[in-house]
Amino acid sequence: QSALTQPRSVSGSPGQSVTISCTGTSSDVGGYNYVSWYQQHPGKAPKLMIYDVSKRPSGVPDRFSGSKSGNTASLTISGLQAEDEADYYCCSYAGSYTLWVFGGGTKLTVL
Amino acid sequence: EVQLVQSGAEVKKPGESLKISCKGSGYSFTSYWIGWVRQMPGKGLEWMGIIYPGDSDTRYSPSFQGQVTISADKSISTAYLQWSSLKASDTAMYYCVRHTSDAFDIWGQGTMVTVSS
């Protein structure tokens, strides 16, 4: 069982918005603003999409946004496109003993 | 271009040892932590540990402490992940990643390790 809880799957139609949740505890998500999100297409390495809860690296479309409330972080993808279909993983800093933990991943299907 | 290039796929037998590599280029290798992430077939990502090539300071996930060894040779900008005695359950894709202070911004292409008798 992963340290952070994500829904197994979400889906949406092109142009719609979807939100993926990532629930942890006060020892990880709730305790630090070091939540990041990664996109992984089949057979490819993951790619950083969001860091520090809501910051986007250069080159990531502004359709991708992140937020956090308490022990739950969220990734929202607006204006869904077919190319957004992928697995998404959240990750959080979890203190000096555990250091970093991932969520179990969410499969996004664009209908 | 900033990149991490990993060594090729490996097929090993249970009990054998293995060391896979990750070579950084396009940036100051000694200024960033390098980490390793496991992805078992059809499963999610698991953070294994990190090393700071500048001084070889190493940290492990409690789940991987004692199971693997992470090292680095800063003279050739290369980090390593090694096993002394492989098990079938070590079969997975292994990614090296560049750590900033708050995320993993650069990923290697992955090294597939298959352990089978």
Coordinates of N, CA, C and O in Angstrom, one line a residue, chain B residues 6-107:
Chain B
Q6 N 21.2 6.2 -18.5 CA 21.4 5.0 -17.7 C 22.0 3.9 -18.5 O 21.8 3.8 -19.8
S7 N 22.5 2.9 -17.8 CA 23.1 1.7 -18.5 C 21.9 0.8 -19.0 O 20.8 1.0 -18.6
G8 N 22.3 -0.1 -19.8 CA 21.2 -0.9 -20.5 C 20.6 -2.0 -19.7 O 21.0 -2.3 -18.5
A9 N 19.6 -2.6 -20.3 CA 18.8 -3.7 -19.6 C 19.7 -4.8 -19.1 O 20.7 -5.2 -19.8
E10 N 19.3 -5.5 -18.0 CA 20.1 -6.6 -17.5 C 19.2 -7.8 -17.2 O 18.0 -7.6 -16.8
V11 N 19.7 -9.0 -17.5 CA 19.0 -10.2 -17.1 C 20.0 -11.0 -16.2 O 21.1 -11.3 -16.6
K12 N 19.5 -11.3 -15.0 CA 20.4 -11.9 -14.0 C 19.6 -13.1 -13.4 O 18.4 -13.2 -13.5
K13 N 20.4 -13.9 -12.7 CA 19.8 -15.1 -12.0 C 19.7 -14.7 -10.5 O 20.6 -13.9 -10.0
P14 N 18.8 -15.3 -9.8 CA 18.7 -15.0 -8.3 C 20.1 -15.3 -7.7 O 20.8 -16.3 -8.0
G15 N 20.5 -14.5 -6.7 CA 21.7 -14.7 -6.0 C 22.9 -13.9 -6.6 O 23.9 -13.7 -6.0
E16 N 22.8 -13.5 -7.9 CA 23.8 -12.8 -8.5 C 23.9 -11.3 -8.1 O 22.9 -10.8 -7.5
S17 N 25.1 -10.7 -8.3 CA 25.2 -9.3 -8.0 C 25.0 -8.5 -9.2 O 25.1 -9.0 -10.3
L18 N 24.8 -7.2 -9.0 CA 24.5 -6.3 -10.1 C 24.8 -4.8 -9.7 O 24.5 -4.4 -8.6
K19 N 25.3 -4.1 -10.7 CA 25.5 -2.6 -10.4 C 25.1 -1.9 -11.7 O 25.6 -2.2 -12.8
I20 N 24.1 -1.0 -11.6 CA 23.7 -0.3 -12.8 C 24.1 1.2 -12.6 O 24.3 1.6 -11.5
S21 N 24.2 1.9 -13.7 CA 24.8 3.2 -13.7 C 23.9 4.3 -14.2 O 22.9 4.0 -15.0
C22 N 24.2 5.5 -13.9 CA 23.5 6.7 -14.4 C 24.4 7.9 -14.5 O 25.0 8.3 -13.5
K23 N 24.7 8.3 -15.8 CA 25.7 9.3 -16.0 C 25.0 10.7 -16.3 O 24.1 10.8 -17.2
G24 N 25.4 11.7 -15.6 CA 24.8 13.0 -15.7 C 25.6 13.8 -16.7 O 26.9 13.7 -16.7
S25 N 25.0 14.7 -17.4 CA 25.7 15.7 -18.3 C 24.9 16.9 -18.5 O 23.7 16.9 -18.2
G26 N 25.6 18.0 -18.8 CA 24.9 19.3 -19.1 C 24.7 20.1 -17.9 O 24.0 21.2 -18.0
Y27 N 25.2 19.7 -16.7 CA 25.0 20.5 -15.5 C 26.1 20.1 -14.5 O 26.9 19.1 -14.8
S28 N 26.2 20.8 -13.4 CA 27.2 20.5 -12.4 C 26.8 19.3 -11.6 O 25.9 19.4 -10.7
F29 N 27.4 18.1 -11.9 CA 26.9 16.8 -11.3 C 27.1 16.8 -9.8 O 26.3 16.2 -9.1
T30 N 28.0 17.6 -9.3 CA 28.3 17.6 -7.8 C 27.4 18.5 -7.0 O 27.5 18.6 -5.8
S31 N 26.5 19.2 -7.7 CA 25.7 20.2 -7.1 C 24.3 19.8 -6.8 O 23.5 20.6 -6.3
Y32 N 23.9 18.6 -7.3 CA 22.5 18.2 -7.2 C 22.5 16.7 -6.6 O 23.4 15.9 -7.0
W33 N 21.6 16.4 -5.8 CA 21.3 15.1 -5.3 C 20.9 14.2 -6.5 O 20.2 14.7 -7.4
I34 N 21.3 13.0 -6.5 CA 20.8 12.0 -7.5 C 20.0 10.9 -6.8 O 20.6 10.4 -5.8
G35 N 18.8 10.6 -7.2 CA 18.1 9.5 -6.6 C 17.7 8.4 -7.5 O 18.0 8.4 -8.7
W36 N 17.2 7.3 -6.9 CA 16.8 6.2 -7.6 C 15.3 5.8 -7.3 O 14.9 5.9 -6.1
V37 N 14.5 5.5 -8.3 CA 13.1 5.2 -8.2 C 12.8 3.8 -8.8 O 13.3 3.6 -9.9
R38 N 12.1 3.0 -8.1 CA 11.8 1.7 -8.6 C 10.3 1.7 -9.1 O 9.4 2.3 -8.6
Q39 N 10.1 0.9 -10.2 CA 8.8 0.7 -10.8 C 8.7 -0.8 -11.2 O 9.2 -1.2 -12.2
M40 N 8.0 -1.5 -10.3 CA 7.8 -2.9 -10.6 C 6.8 -3.1 -11.7 O 6.0 -2.1 -12.0
P41 N 6.8 -4.2 -12.5 CA 5.9 -4.3 -13.6 C 4.5 -4.0 -13.3 O 3.9 -4.6 -12.4
G42 N 3.9 -3.1 -14.0 CA 2.5 -2.8 -13.9 C 2.1 -2.0 -12.6 O 1.0 -1.9 -12.3
K43 N 3.2 -1.6 -11.9 CA 2.9 -0.9 -10.6 C 3.4 0.5 -10.6 O 3.8 1.1 -11.6
G44 N 3.3 1.2 -9.4 CA 3.6 2.6 -9.3 C 5.1 2.8 -8.9 O 5.9 1.9 -8.9
L45 N 5.4 4.1 -8.7 CA 6.7 4.5 -8.4 C 7.0 4.4 -6.9 O 6.2 4.7 -6.1
E46 N 8.3 4.0 -6.6 CA 8.7 3.9 -5.2 C 10.1 4.6 -5.1 O 11.0 4.2 -5.8
W47 N 10.2 5.5 -4.2 CA 11.4 6.2 -3.9 C 12.4 5.3 -3.1 O 12.0 4.8 -2.1
M48 N 13.6 5.2 -3.6 CA 14.5 4.2 -3.0 C 15.6 4.9 -2.1 O 15.9 4.5 -1.0
G49 N 16.2 6.0 -2.6 CA 17.2 6.7 -1.9 C 17.9 7.7 -2.8 O 17.6 7.8 -3.9
I50 N 18.8 8.5 -2.1 CA 19.5 9.5 -2.8 C 21.0 9.6 -2.4 O 21.3 9.2 -1.3
I51 N 21.8 10.3 -3.2 CA 23.2 10.5 -2.9 C 23.5 11.9 -3.4 O 23.1 12.4 -4.4
Y52 N 24.4 12.6 -2.6 CA 24.9 13.9 -3.1 C 26.3 13.6 -3.5 O 27.2 13.4 -2.7
P53 N 26.6 13.6 -4.9 CA 27.9 13.3 -5.4 C 29.0 14.2 -4.9 O 30.2 13.8 -4.9
G54 N 28.7 15.4 -4.4 CA 29.7 16.3 -4.0 C 30.5 15.7 -2.8 O 31.7 15.9 -2.7
D55 N 29.8 15.0 -1.9 CA 30.4 14.5 -0.7 C 30.0 13.1 -0.4 O 30.4 12.5 0.7
S56 N 29.2 12.4 -1.3 CA 28.8 11.1 -1.1 C 27.8 10.9 0.0 O 27.6 9.7 0.4
D57 N 27.2 11.9 0.6 CA 26.2 11.8 1.6 C 25.1 11.0 1.0 O 24.6 11.3 -0.1
T58 N 24.6 9.9 1.7 CA 23.6 9.0 1.1 C 22.5 8.8 2.1 O 22.7 8.6 3.3
R59 N 21.3 8.8 1.6 CA 20.1 8.5 2.4 C 19.2 7.5 1.7 O 19.2 7.4 0.5
Y60 N 18.6 6.6 2.5 CA 17.8 5.5 2.0 C 16.4 5.6 2.5 O 16.1 6.0 3.7
S61 N 15.4 5.2 1.7 CA 14.1 4.9 2.2 C 14.2 3.8 3.2 O 14.9 2.8 2.9
P62 N 13.4 3.8 4.3 CA 13.4 2.7 5.2 C 13.1 1.4 4.5 O 13.6 0.3 4.9
S63 N 12.3 1.4 3.4 CA 11.9 0.2 2.7 C 13.1 -0.4 2.0 O 13.0 -1.6 1.6
F64 N 14.1 0.3 1.6 CA 15.2 -0.1 0.8 C 16.5 -0.2 1.6 O 17.5 -0.7 1.0
Q65 N 16.6 0.4 2.8 CA 17.8 0.3 3.6 C 18.2 -1.1 3.8 O 17.5 -2.0 4.1
G66 N 19.5 -1.3 3.5 CA 20.1 -2.7 3.6 C 19.8 -3.6 2.4 O 20.4 -4.7 2.4
Q67 N 18.9 -3.2 1.5 CA 18.6 -4.0 0.4 C 19.5 -3.7 -0.9 O 19.7 -4.5 -1.7
V68 N 19.8 -2.4 -1.0 CA 20.6 -1.9 -2.1 C 21.7 -1.0 -1.6 O 21.6 -0.5 -0.4
T69 N 22.7 -0.6 -2.4 CA 23.7 0.3 -2.1 C 23.8 1.4 -3.2 O 23.8 1.0 -4.4
I70 N 23.7 2.6 -2.8 CA 23.8 3.7 -3.8 C 25.2 4.4 -3.6 O 25.6 4.6 -2.5
S71 N 25.8 4.6 -4.7 CA 27.2 5.2 -4.7 C 27.3 6.2 -5.9 O 26.4 6.2 -6.7
A72 N 28.4 6.9 -5.9 CA 28.7 7.8 -7.0 C 30.2 8.0 -7.2 O 31.0 7.9 -6.2
D73 N 30.6 8.3 -8.4 CA 31.9 8.6 -8.8 C 31.9 10.0 -9.5 O 31.5 10.1 -10.6
K74 N 32.2 11.0 -8.7 CA 32.0 12.4 -9.2 C 33.0 12.7 -10.3 O 32.8 13.5 -11.2
S75 N 34.1 11.9 -10.4 CA 35.1 12.2 -11.4 C 34.6 11.8 -12.8 O 35.1 12.4 -13.8
I76 N 33.6 11.0 -12.9 CA 33.0 10.6 -14.2 C 31.5 10.9 -14.2 O 30.8 10.4 -15.0
S77 N 31.1 11.7 -13.2 CA 29.7 12.2 -13.2 C 28.7 11.0 -13.3 O 27.7 11.1 -14.0
T78 N 28.9 10.0 -12.5 CA 28.1 8.8 -12.6 C 27.7 8.3 -11.2 O 28.5 8.3 -10.3
A79 N 26.4 8.0 -11.1 CA 25.8 7.4 -9.9 C 25.5 5.9 -10.2 O 25.3 5.5 -11.3
Y80 N 25.5 5.1 -9.1 CA 25.3 3.7 -9.2 C 24.2 3.2 -8.2 O 24.1 3.8 -7.1
L81 N 23.6 2.1 -8.6 CA 22.7 1.4 -7.7 C 23.1 -0.1 -7.8 O 23.2 -0.6 -8.9
Q82 N 23.4 -0.7 -6.7 CA 23.9 -2.1 -6.7 C 23.2 -3.0 -5.7 O 22.7 -2.6 -4.7
W83 N 23.2 -4.3 -6.1 CA 22.7 -5.3 -5.3 C 23.8 -6.4 -5.1 O 24.5 -6.7 -6.1
S84 N 23.9 -7.0 -3.9 CA 24.9 -8.0 -3.7 C 24.3 -9.4 -4.0 O 25.0 -10.3 -4.3
S85 N 23.0 -9.5 -3.8 CA 22.3 -10.8 -4.1 C 20.9 -10.6 -4.5 O 20.0 -10.3 -3.7
L86 N 20.7 -10.7 -5.8 CA 19.4 -10.4 -6.4 C 18.3 -11.4 -6.1 O 18.6 -12.6 -5.9
K87 N 17.1 -10.9 -6.0 CA 15.9 -11.8 -5.8 C 15.0 -11.6 -7.0 O 15.0 -10.5 -7.6
A88 N 14.1 -12.5 -7.2 CA 13.1 -12.4 -8.3 C 12.3 -11.1 -8.1 O 11.9 -10.5 -9.0
S89 N 12.1 -10.8 -6.8 CA 11.2 -9.6 -6.5 C 12.0 -8.3 -6.8 O 11.4 -7.2 -6.7
D90 N 13.2 -8.3 -7.2 CA 14.0 -7.1 -7.7 C 13.7 -6.8 -9.1 O 14.1 -5.8 -9.6
T91 N 13.0 -7.7 -9.8 CA 12.6 -7.4 -11.2 C 11.8 -6.2 -11.3 O 10.7 -6.1 -10.7
A92 N 12.3 -5.2 -12.0 CA 11.6 -3.9 -12.1 C 12.4 -3.0 -13.1 O 13.5 -3.3 -13.5
M93 N 11.7 -1.8 -13.4 CA 12.4 -0.8 -14.1 C 13.0 0.2 -13.0 O 12.3 0.5 -12.0
Y94 N 14.2 0.6 -13.1 CA 14.8 1.5 -12.2 C 15.2 2.8 -12.9 O 15.9 2.8 -13.9
Y95 N 14.7 3.9 -12.3 CA 15.0 5.2 -12.9 C 15.9 6.0 -12.0 O 15.8 6.0 -10.7
C96 N 16.9 6.7 -12.5 CA 17.7 7.6 -11.7 C 17.0 9.0 -12.0 O 16.5 9.3 -13.1
V97 N 17.1 9.9 -11.0 CA 16.5 11.2 -11.1 C 17.4 12.2 -10.5 O 18.1 12.0 -9.5
R98 N 17.3 13.4 -11.0 CA 18.0 14.6 -10.4 C 17.1 15.2 -9.4 O 15.9 15.5 -9.8
H99 N 17.5 15.4 -8.2 CA 16.7 16.0 -7.1 C 17.1 17.5 -7.1 O 18.2 17.8 -7.0
T100 N 16.1 18.3 -7.2 CA 16.2 19.7 -6.7 C 15.9 19.6 -5.2 O 15.7 18.5 -4.7
S101 N 15.7 20.7 -4.6 CA 15.4 20.7 -3.1 C 14.0 20.2 -2.9 O 13.6 19.8 -1.8
D102 N 13.2 20.2 -3.9 CA 11.7 20.0 -3.7 C 11.0 19.1 -4.8 O 9.8 18.9 -4.7
A103 N 11.8 18.5 -5.7 CA 11.2 17.7 -6.7 C 12.2 16.9 -7.5 O 13.4 17.2 -7.3
F104 N 11.8 16.1 -8.4 CA 12.7 15.3 -9.2 C 12.5 15.8 -10.6 O 11.6 15.5 -11.3
D105 N 13.5 16.7 -11.1 CA 13.2 17.4 -12.3 C 13.7 16.8 -13.6 O 13.2 17.1 -14.7
I106 N 14.7 16.0 -13.5 CA 15.3 15.3 -14.7 C 15.3 13.8 -14.4 O 15.7 13.3 -13.3
W107 N 14.8 13.0 -15.3 CA 14.7 11.5 -15.2 C 15.6 10.9 -16.2 O 15.6 11.3 -17.4

